[in-house]
Short mmCIF file of C-alpha atoms and ligand atoms in Angstrom, two decimals:
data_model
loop_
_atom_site.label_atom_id
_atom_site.label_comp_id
_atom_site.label_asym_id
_atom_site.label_seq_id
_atom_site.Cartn_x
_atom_site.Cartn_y
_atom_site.Cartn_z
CA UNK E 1 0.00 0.00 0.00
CA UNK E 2 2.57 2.29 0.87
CA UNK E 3 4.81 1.86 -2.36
CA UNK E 4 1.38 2.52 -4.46
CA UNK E 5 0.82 5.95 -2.49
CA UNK E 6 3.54 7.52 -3.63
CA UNK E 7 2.86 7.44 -7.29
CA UNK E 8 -0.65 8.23 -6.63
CA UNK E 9 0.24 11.20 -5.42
CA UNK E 10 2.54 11.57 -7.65
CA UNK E 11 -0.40 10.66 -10.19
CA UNK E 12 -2.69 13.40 -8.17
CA UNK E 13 0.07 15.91 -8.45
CA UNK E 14 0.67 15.38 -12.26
CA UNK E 15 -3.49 15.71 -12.55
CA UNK E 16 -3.75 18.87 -10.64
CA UNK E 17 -1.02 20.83 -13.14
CA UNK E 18 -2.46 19.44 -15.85
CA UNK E 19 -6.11 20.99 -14.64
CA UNK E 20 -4.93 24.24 -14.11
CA UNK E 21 -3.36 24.19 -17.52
CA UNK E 22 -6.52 23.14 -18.60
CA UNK E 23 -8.12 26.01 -16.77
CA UNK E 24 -5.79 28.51 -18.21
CA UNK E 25 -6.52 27.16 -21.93
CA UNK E 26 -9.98 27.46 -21.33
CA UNK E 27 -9.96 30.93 -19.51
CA UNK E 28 -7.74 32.03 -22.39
CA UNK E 29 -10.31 30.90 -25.13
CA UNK E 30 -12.83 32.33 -23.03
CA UNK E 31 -10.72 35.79 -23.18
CA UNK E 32 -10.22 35.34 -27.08
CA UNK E 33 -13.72 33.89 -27.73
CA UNK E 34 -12.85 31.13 -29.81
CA UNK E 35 -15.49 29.13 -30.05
CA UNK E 36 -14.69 25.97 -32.71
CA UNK E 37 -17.91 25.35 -34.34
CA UNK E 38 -17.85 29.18 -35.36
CA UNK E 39 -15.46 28.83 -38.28
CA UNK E 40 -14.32 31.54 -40.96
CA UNK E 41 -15.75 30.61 -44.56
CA UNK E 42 -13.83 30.16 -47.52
CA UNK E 43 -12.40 33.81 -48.98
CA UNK E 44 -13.47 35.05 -46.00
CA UNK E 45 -12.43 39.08 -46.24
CA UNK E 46 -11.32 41.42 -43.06
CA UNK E 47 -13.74 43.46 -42.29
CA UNK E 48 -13.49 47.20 -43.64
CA UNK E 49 -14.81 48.87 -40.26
CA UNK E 50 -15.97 52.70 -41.97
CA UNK E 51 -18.42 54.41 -38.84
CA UNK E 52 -18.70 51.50 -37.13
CA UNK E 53 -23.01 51.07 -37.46
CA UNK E 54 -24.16 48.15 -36.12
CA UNK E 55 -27.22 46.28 -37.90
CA UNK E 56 -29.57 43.23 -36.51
CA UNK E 57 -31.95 42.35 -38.86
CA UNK E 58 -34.67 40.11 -38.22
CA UNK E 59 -32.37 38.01 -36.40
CA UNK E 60 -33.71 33.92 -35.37
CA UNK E 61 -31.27 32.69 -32.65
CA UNK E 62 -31.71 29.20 -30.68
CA UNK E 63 -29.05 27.74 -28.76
CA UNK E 64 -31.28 24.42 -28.94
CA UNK E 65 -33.78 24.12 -31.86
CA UNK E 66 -36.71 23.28 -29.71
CA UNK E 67 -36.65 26.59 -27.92
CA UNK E 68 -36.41 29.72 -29.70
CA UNK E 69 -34.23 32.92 -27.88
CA UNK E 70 -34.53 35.42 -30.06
CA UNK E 71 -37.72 35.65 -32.40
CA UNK E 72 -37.05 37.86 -34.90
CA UNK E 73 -35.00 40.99 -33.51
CA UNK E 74 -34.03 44.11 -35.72
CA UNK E 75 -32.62 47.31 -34.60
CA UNK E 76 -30.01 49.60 -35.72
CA UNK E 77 -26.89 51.31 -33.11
CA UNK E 78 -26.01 54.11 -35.63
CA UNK E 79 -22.20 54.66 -35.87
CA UNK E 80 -21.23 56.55 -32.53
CA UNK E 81 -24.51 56.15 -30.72
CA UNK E 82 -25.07 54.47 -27.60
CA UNK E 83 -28.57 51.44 -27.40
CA UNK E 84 -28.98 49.83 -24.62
CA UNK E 85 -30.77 46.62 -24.56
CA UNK E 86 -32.90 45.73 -20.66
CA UNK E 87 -35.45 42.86 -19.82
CA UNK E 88 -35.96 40.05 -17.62
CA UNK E 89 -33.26 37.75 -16.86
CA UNK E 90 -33.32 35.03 -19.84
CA UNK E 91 -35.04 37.48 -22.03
CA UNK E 92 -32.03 36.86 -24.62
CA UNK E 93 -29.66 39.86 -23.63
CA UNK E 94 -26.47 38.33 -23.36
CA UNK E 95 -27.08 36.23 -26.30
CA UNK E 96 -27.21 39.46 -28.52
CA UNK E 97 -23.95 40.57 -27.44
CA UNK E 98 -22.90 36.13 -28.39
CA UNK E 99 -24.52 36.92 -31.73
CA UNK E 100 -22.27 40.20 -32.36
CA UNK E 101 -18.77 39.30 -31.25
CA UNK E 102 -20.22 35.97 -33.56
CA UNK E 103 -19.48 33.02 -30.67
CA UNK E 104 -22.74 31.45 -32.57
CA UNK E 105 -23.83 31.99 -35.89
CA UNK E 106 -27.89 33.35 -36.15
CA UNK E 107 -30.54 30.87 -37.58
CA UNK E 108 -32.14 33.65 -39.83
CA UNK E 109 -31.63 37.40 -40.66
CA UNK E 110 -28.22 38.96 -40.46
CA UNK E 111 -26.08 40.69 -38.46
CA UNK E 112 -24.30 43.29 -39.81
CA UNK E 113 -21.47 45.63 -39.28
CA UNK E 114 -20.96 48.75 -41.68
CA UNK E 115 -23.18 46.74 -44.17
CA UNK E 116 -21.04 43.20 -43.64
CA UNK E 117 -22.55 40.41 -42.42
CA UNK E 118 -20.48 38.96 -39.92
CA UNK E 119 -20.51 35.65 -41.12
CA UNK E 120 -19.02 37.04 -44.14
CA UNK E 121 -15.96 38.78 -42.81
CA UNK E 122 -12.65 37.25 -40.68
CA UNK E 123 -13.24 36.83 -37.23
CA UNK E 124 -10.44 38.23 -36.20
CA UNK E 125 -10.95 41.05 -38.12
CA UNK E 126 -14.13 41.23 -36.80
CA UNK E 127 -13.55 40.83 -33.00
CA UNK E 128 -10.46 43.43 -33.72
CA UNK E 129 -13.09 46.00 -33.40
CA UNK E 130 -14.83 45.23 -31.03
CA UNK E 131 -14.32 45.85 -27.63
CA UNK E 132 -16.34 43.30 -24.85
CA UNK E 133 -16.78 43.60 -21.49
CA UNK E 134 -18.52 40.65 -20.48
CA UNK E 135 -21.11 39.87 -17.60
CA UNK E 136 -17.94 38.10 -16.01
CA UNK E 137 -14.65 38.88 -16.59
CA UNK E 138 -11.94 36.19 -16.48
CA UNK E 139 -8.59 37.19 -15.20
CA UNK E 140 -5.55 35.76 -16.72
CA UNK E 141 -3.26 34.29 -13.51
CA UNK E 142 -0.99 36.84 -14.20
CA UNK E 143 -0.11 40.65 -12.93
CA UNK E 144 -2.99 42.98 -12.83
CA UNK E 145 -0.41 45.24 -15.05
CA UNK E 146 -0.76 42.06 -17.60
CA UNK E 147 -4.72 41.58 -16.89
CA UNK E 148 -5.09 45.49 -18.43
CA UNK E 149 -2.26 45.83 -21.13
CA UNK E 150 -3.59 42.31 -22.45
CA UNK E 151 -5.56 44.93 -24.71
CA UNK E 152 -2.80 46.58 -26.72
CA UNK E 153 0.42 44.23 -25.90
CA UNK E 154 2.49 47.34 -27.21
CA UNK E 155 1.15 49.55 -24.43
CA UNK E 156 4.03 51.66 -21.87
CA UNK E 157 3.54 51.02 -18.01
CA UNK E 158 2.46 54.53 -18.20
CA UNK E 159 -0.45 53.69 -20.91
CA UNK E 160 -1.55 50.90 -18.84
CA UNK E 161 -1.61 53.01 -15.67
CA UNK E 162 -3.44 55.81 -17.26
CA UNK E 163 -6.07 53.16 -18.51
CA UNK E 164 -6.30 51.99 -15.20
CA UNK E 165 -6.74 55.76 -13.85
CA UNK E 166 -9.70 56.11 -16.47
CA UNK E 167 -11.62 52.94 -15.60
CA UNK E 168 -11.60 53.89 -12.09
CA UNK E 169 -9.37 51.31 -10.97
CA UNK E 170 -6.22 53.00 -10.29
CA UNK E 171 -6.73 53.64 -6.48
CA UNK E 172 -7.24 50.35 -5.73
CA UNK E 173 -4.30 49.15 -7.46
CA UNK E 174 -2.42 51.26 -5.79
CA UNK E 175 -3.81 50.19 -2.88
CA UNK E 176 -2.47 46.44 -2.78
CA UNK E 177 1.18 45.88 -1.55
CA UNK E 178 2.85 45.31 -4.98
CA UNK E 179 0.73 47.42 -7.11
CA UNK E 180 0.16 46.94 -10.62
CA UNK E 181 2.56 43.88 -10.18
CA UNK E 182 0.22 42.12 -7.47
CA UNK E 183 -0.97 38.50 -8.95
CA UNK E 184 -4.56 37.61 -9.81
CA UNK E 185 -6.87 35.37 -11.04
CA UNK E 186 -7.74 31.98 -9.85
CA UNK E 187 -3.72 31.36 -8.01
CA UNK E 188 -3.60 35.09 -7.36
CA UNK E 189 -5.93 37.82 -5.46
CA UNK E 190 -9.16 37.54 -5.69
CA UNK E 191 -11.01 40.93 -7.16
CA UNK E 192 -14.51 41.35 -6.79
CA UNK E 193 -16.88 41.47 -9.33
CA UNK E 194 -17.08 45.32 -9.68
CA UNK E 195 -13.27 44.90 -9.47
CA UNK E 196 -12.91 42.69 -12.09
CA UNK E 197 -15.40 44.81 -14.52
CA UNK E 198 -13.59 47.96 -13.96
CA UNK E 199 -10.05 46.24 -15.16
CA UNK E 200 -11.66 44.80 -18.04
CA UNK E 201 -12.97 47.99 -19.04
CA UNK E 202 -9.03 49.22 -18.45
CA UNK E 203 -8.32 46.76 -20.73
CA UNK E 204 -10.85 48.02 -23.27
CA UNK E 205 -9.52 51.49 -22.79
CA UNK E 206 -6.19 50.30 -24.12
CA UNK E 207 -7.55 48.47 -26.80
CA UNK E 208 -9.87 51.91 -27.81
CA UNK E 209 -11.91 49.59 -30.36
CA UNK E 210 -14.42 51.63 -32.92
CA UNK E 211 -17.36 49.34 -31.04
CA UNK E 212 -18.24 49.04 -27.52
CA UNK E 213 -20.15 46.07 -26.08
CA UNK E 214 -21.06 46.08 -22.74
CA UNK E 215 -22.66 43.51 -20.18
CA UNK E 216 -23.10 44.92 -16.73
CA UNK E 217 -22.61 42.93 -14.18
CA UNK E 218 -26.10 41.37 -12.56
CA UNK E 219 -24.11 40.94 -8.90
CA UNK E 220 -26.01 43.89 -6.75
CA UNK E 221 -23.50 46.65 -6.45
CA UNK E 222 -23.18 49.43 -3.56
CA UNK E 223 -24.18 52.38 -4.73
CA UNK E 224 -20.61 54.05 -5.08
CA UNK E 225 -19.04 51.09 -6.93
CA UNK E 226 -21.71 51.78 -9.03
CA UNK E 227 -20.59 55.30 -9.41
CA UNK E 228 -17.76 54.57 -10.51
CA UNK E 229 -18.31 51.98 -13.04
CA UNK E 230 -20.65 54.30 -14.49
CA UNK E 231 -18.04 56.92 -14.54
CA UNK E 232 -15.57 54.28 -16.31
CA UNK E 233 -18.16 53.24 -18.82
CA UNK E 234 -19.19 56.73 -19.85
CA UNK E 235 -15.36 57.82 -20.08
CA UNK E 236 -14.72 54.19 -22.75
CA UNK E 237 -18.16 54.90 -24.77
CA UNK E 238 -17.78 58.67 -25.55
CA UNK E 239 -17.83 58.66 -29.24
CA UNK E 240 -18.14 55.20 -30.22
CA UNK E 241 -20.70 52.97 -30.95
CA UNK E 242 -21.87 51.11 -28.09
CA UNK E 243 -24.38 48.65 -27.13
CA UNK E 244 -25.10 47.75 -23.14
CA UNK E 245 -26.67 45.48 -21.76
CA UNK E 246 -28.36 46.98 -18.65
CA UNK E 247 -29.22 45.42 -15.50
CA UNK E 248 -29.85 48.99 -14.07
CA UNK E 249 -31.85 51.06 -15.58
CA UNK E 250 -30.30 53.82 -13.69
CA UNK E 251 -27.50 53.26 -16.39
CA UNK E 252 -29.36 53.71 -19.57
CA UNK E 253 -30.87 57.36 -19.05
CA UNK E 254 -28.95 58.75 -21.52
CA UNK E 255 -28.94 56.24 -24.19
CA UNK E 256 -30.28 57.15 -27.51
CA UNK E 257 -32.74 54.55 -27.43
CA UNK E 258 -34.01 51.64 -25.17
CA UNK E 259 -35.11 48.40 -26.23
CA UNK E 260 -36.87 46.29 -23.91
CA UNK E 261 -36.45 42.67 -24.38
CA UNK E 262 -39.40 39.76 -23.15
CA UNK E 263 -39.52 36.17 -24.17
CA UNK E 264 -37.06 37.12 -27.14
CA UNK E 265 -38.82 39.69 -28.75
CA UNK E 266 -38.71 43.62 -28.51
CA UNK E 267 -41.89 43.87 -26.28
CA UNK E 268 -40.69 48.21 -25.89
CA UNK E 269 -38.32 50.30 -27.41
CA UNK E 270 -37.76 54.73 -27.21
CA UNK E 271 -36.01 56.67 -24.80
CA UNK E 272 -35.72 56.54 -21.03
CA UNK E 273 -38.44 59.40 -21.01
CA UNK E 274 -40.70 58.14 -24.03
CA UNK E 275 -40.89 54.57 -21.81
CA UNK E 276 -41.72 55.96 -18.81
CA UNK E 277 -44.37 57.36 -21.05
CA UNK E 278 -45.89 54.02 -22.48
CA UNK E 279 -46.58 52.87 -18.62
CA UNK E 280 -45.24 49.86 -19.74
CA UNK E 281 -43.03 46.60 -18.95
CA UNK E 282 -40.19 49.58 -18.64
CA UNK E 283 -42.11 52.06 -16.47
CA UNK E 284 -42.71 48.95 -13.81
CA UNK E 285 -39.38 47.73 -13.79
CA UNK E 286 -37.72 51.47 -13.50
CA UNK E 287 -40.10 51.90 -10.85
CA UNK E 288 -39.47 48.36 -8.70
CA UNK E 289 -35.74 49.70 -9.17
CA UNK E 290 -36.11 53.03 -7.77
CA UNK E 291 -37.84 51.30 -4.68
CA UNK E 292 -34.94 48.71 -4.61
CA UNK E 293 -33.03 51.54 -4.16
CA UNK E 294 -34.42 53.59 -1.49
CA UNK E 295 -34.61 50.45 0.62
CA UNK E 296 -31.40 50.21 0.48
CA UNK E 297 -30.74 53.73 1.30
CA UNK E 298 -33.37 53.19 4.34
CA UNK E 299 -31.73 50.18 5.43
CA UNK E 300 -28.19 52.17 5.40
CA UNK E 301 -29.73 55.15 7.13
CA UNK E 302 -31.26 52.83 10.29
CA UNK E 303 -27.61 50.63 10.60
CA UNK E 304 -25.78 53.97 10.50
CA UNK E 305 -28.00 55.26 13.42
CA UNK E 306 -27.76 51.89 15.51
P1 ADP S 401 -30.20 37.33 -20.44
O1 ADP S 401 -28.84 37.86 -20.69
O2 ADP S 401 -31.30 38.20 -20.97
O3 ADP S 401 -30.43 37.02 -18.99
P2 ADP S 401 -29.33 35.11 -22.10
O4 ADP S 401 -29.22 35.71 -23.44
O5 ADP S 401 -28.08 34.85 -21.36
O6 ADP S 401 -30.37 35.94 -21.23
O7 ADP S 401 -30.09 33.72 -22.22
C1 ADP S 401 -31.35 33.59 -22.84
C2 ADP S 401 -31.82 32.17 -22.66
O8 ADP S 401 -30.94 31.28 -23.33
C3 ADP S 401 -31.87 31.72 -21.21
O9 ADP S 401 -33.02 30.96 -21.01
C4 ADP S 401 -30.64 30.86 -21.08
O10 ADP S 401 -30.86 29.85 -20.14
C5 ADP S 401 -30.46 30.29 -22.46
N1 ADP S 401 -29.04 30.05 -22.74
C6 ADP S 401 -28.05 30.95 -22.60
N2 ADP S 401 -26.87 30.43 -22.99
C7 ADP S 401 -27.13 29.16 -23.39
C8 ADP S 401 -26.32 28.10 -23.91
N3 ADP S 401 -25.00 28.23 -24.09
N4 ADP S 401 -26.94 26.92 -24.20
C9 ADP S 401 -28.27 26.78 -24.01
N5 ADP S 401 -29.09 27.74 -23.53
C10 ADP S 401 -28.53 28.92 -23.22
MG1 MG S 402 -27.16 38.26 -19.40
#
């Protein structure tokens, strides 16, 4: 018994490296999006990004045939503009921002970027300009300094530190006993989720990509987290186009227009104030927000008097 221990723990040892190898292959595809059934066609071209106007048209999307996510979706984020897309959880959200960066291919209609269908056009090319900040960042196990200039390789520590500074993440950094050089990731330091988003949107800053696509993170957020993401996400989208994904409404004021996703159709769509209008599936979830949020203020008030 005892001579078998030893190589299996040897065996255990040799299992565990390979894992986190594993992990890191799979984090990194994660990071680059490849996905292998999405393949470039033959004479596939790069795509020739002009303004940078994004184009869903009539778009059929189901991850399993038997149950249709998206039923037919078209709208338009003209070059430089911001849309924001809100709805239920499992409304299809996320799986619009899938069908742009192209992880999956759509079942009918087109998606489109300065009049090329994605399909049509490399993928690198294609994910070159685009710059995504996903629901849930993964961090390379590697420096934070490495996390953020993963988006331009060429980047100076200053560039990277300035990014950082932008995205609202440069305190913080600063903060933790070796800086910019502290590890994180799975072996590393452990960053929250705001944490995370803000040095992925660092990393975006680098990058400066003609299109913006944004998934907030679901996660409740304090109120001055939230602040500051906010602050880092209207600094990144300032003159490009940009499509969010909003959990909060409180985010989406100012976008150009608002479409409100339900069962995989567009059950809404205007601005914040022509919504509120409507007194529709928008006007009830702004308002359960607003309420969401002064009970948390009430709840902060009485602990700060006890
Ligand atoms: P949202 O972002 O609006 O919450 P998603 O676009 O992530 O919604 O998902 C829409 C629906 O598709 C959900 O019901 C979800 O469970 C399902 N779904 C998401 N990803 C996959 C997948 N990879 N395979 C199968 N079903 C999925
Ligand atoms: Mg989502």
């Amino acid at each position: 018994l005892m001579q078998l221990s030893v190589p299996l723990n040897f065996i255990g040892f040799v299992y565990r490296e390979i894992r986190q190898g594993l992990t890191d292959i799979e984090q990194m595809f994660e990071l680059l999006d490849v996905k292998a059934e999405v393949v470039d066609k033959p004479g596939a071209v790069d795509l020739k990004i002009q303004n940078g106007e994004i184009e869903f048209d009539n778009v059929h999307f189901a991850y399993d045939p038997q149950r249709p996510i998206l039923k037919g979706i078209s709208f338009k984020v003209p070059a430089g503009k911001t849309i924001a897309v809100v709805g239920p959880s499992g409304a299809g959200k996320s799986t619009i921002s899938r069908l742009l960066y192209r992880f999956y291919d759509v079942q009918g209609g087109s998606v489109k970027i300065d009049g090329q269908d994605v399909r049509d056009v490399t993928q690198t090319s294609l994910r070159a300009v685009i710059g995504m900040v996903p629901q849930d960042t993964v961090l390379f196990n590697d420096t934070i300094a490495y996390n953020i200039r993963y988006g331009r390789p060429s980047a100076t520590e200053a560039e990277v530190e300035q990014a950082a500074e932008i995205a609202q993440v440069g305190n913080f950094i600063r903060s933790l006993p070796e800086g910019f050089k502290t590890m994180v990731g799975e072996r590393g330091l452990k960053l929250s989720g705001g944490e995370k988003q803000r040095v992925a949107i660092a990393r975006t800053i680098l990058k400066s990509p003609p299109i913006l696509m944004l998934d907030e993170a679901t996660s409740a957020l304090d109120t001055g987290t939230e602040q500051e993401i906010q602050a880092a996400l209207d600094e990144v989208a300032k003159n490009r186009t940009t499509l969010i994904i909003a959990h909060r409404l409180s985010t989406v004021i100012n976008a150009d227009e608002i479409i409100v996703l339900k069962d995989g159709e567009i059950a809404e769509r205007g601005t914040h104030a022509e919504l509120l209008e409507q007194k529709g599936l928008y006007e009830r979830m702004w308002n359960r927000q607003r309420e969401a949020v002064q009970a948390e203020a009430k709840l902060k008030e009485v602990r700060e008097s006890d």
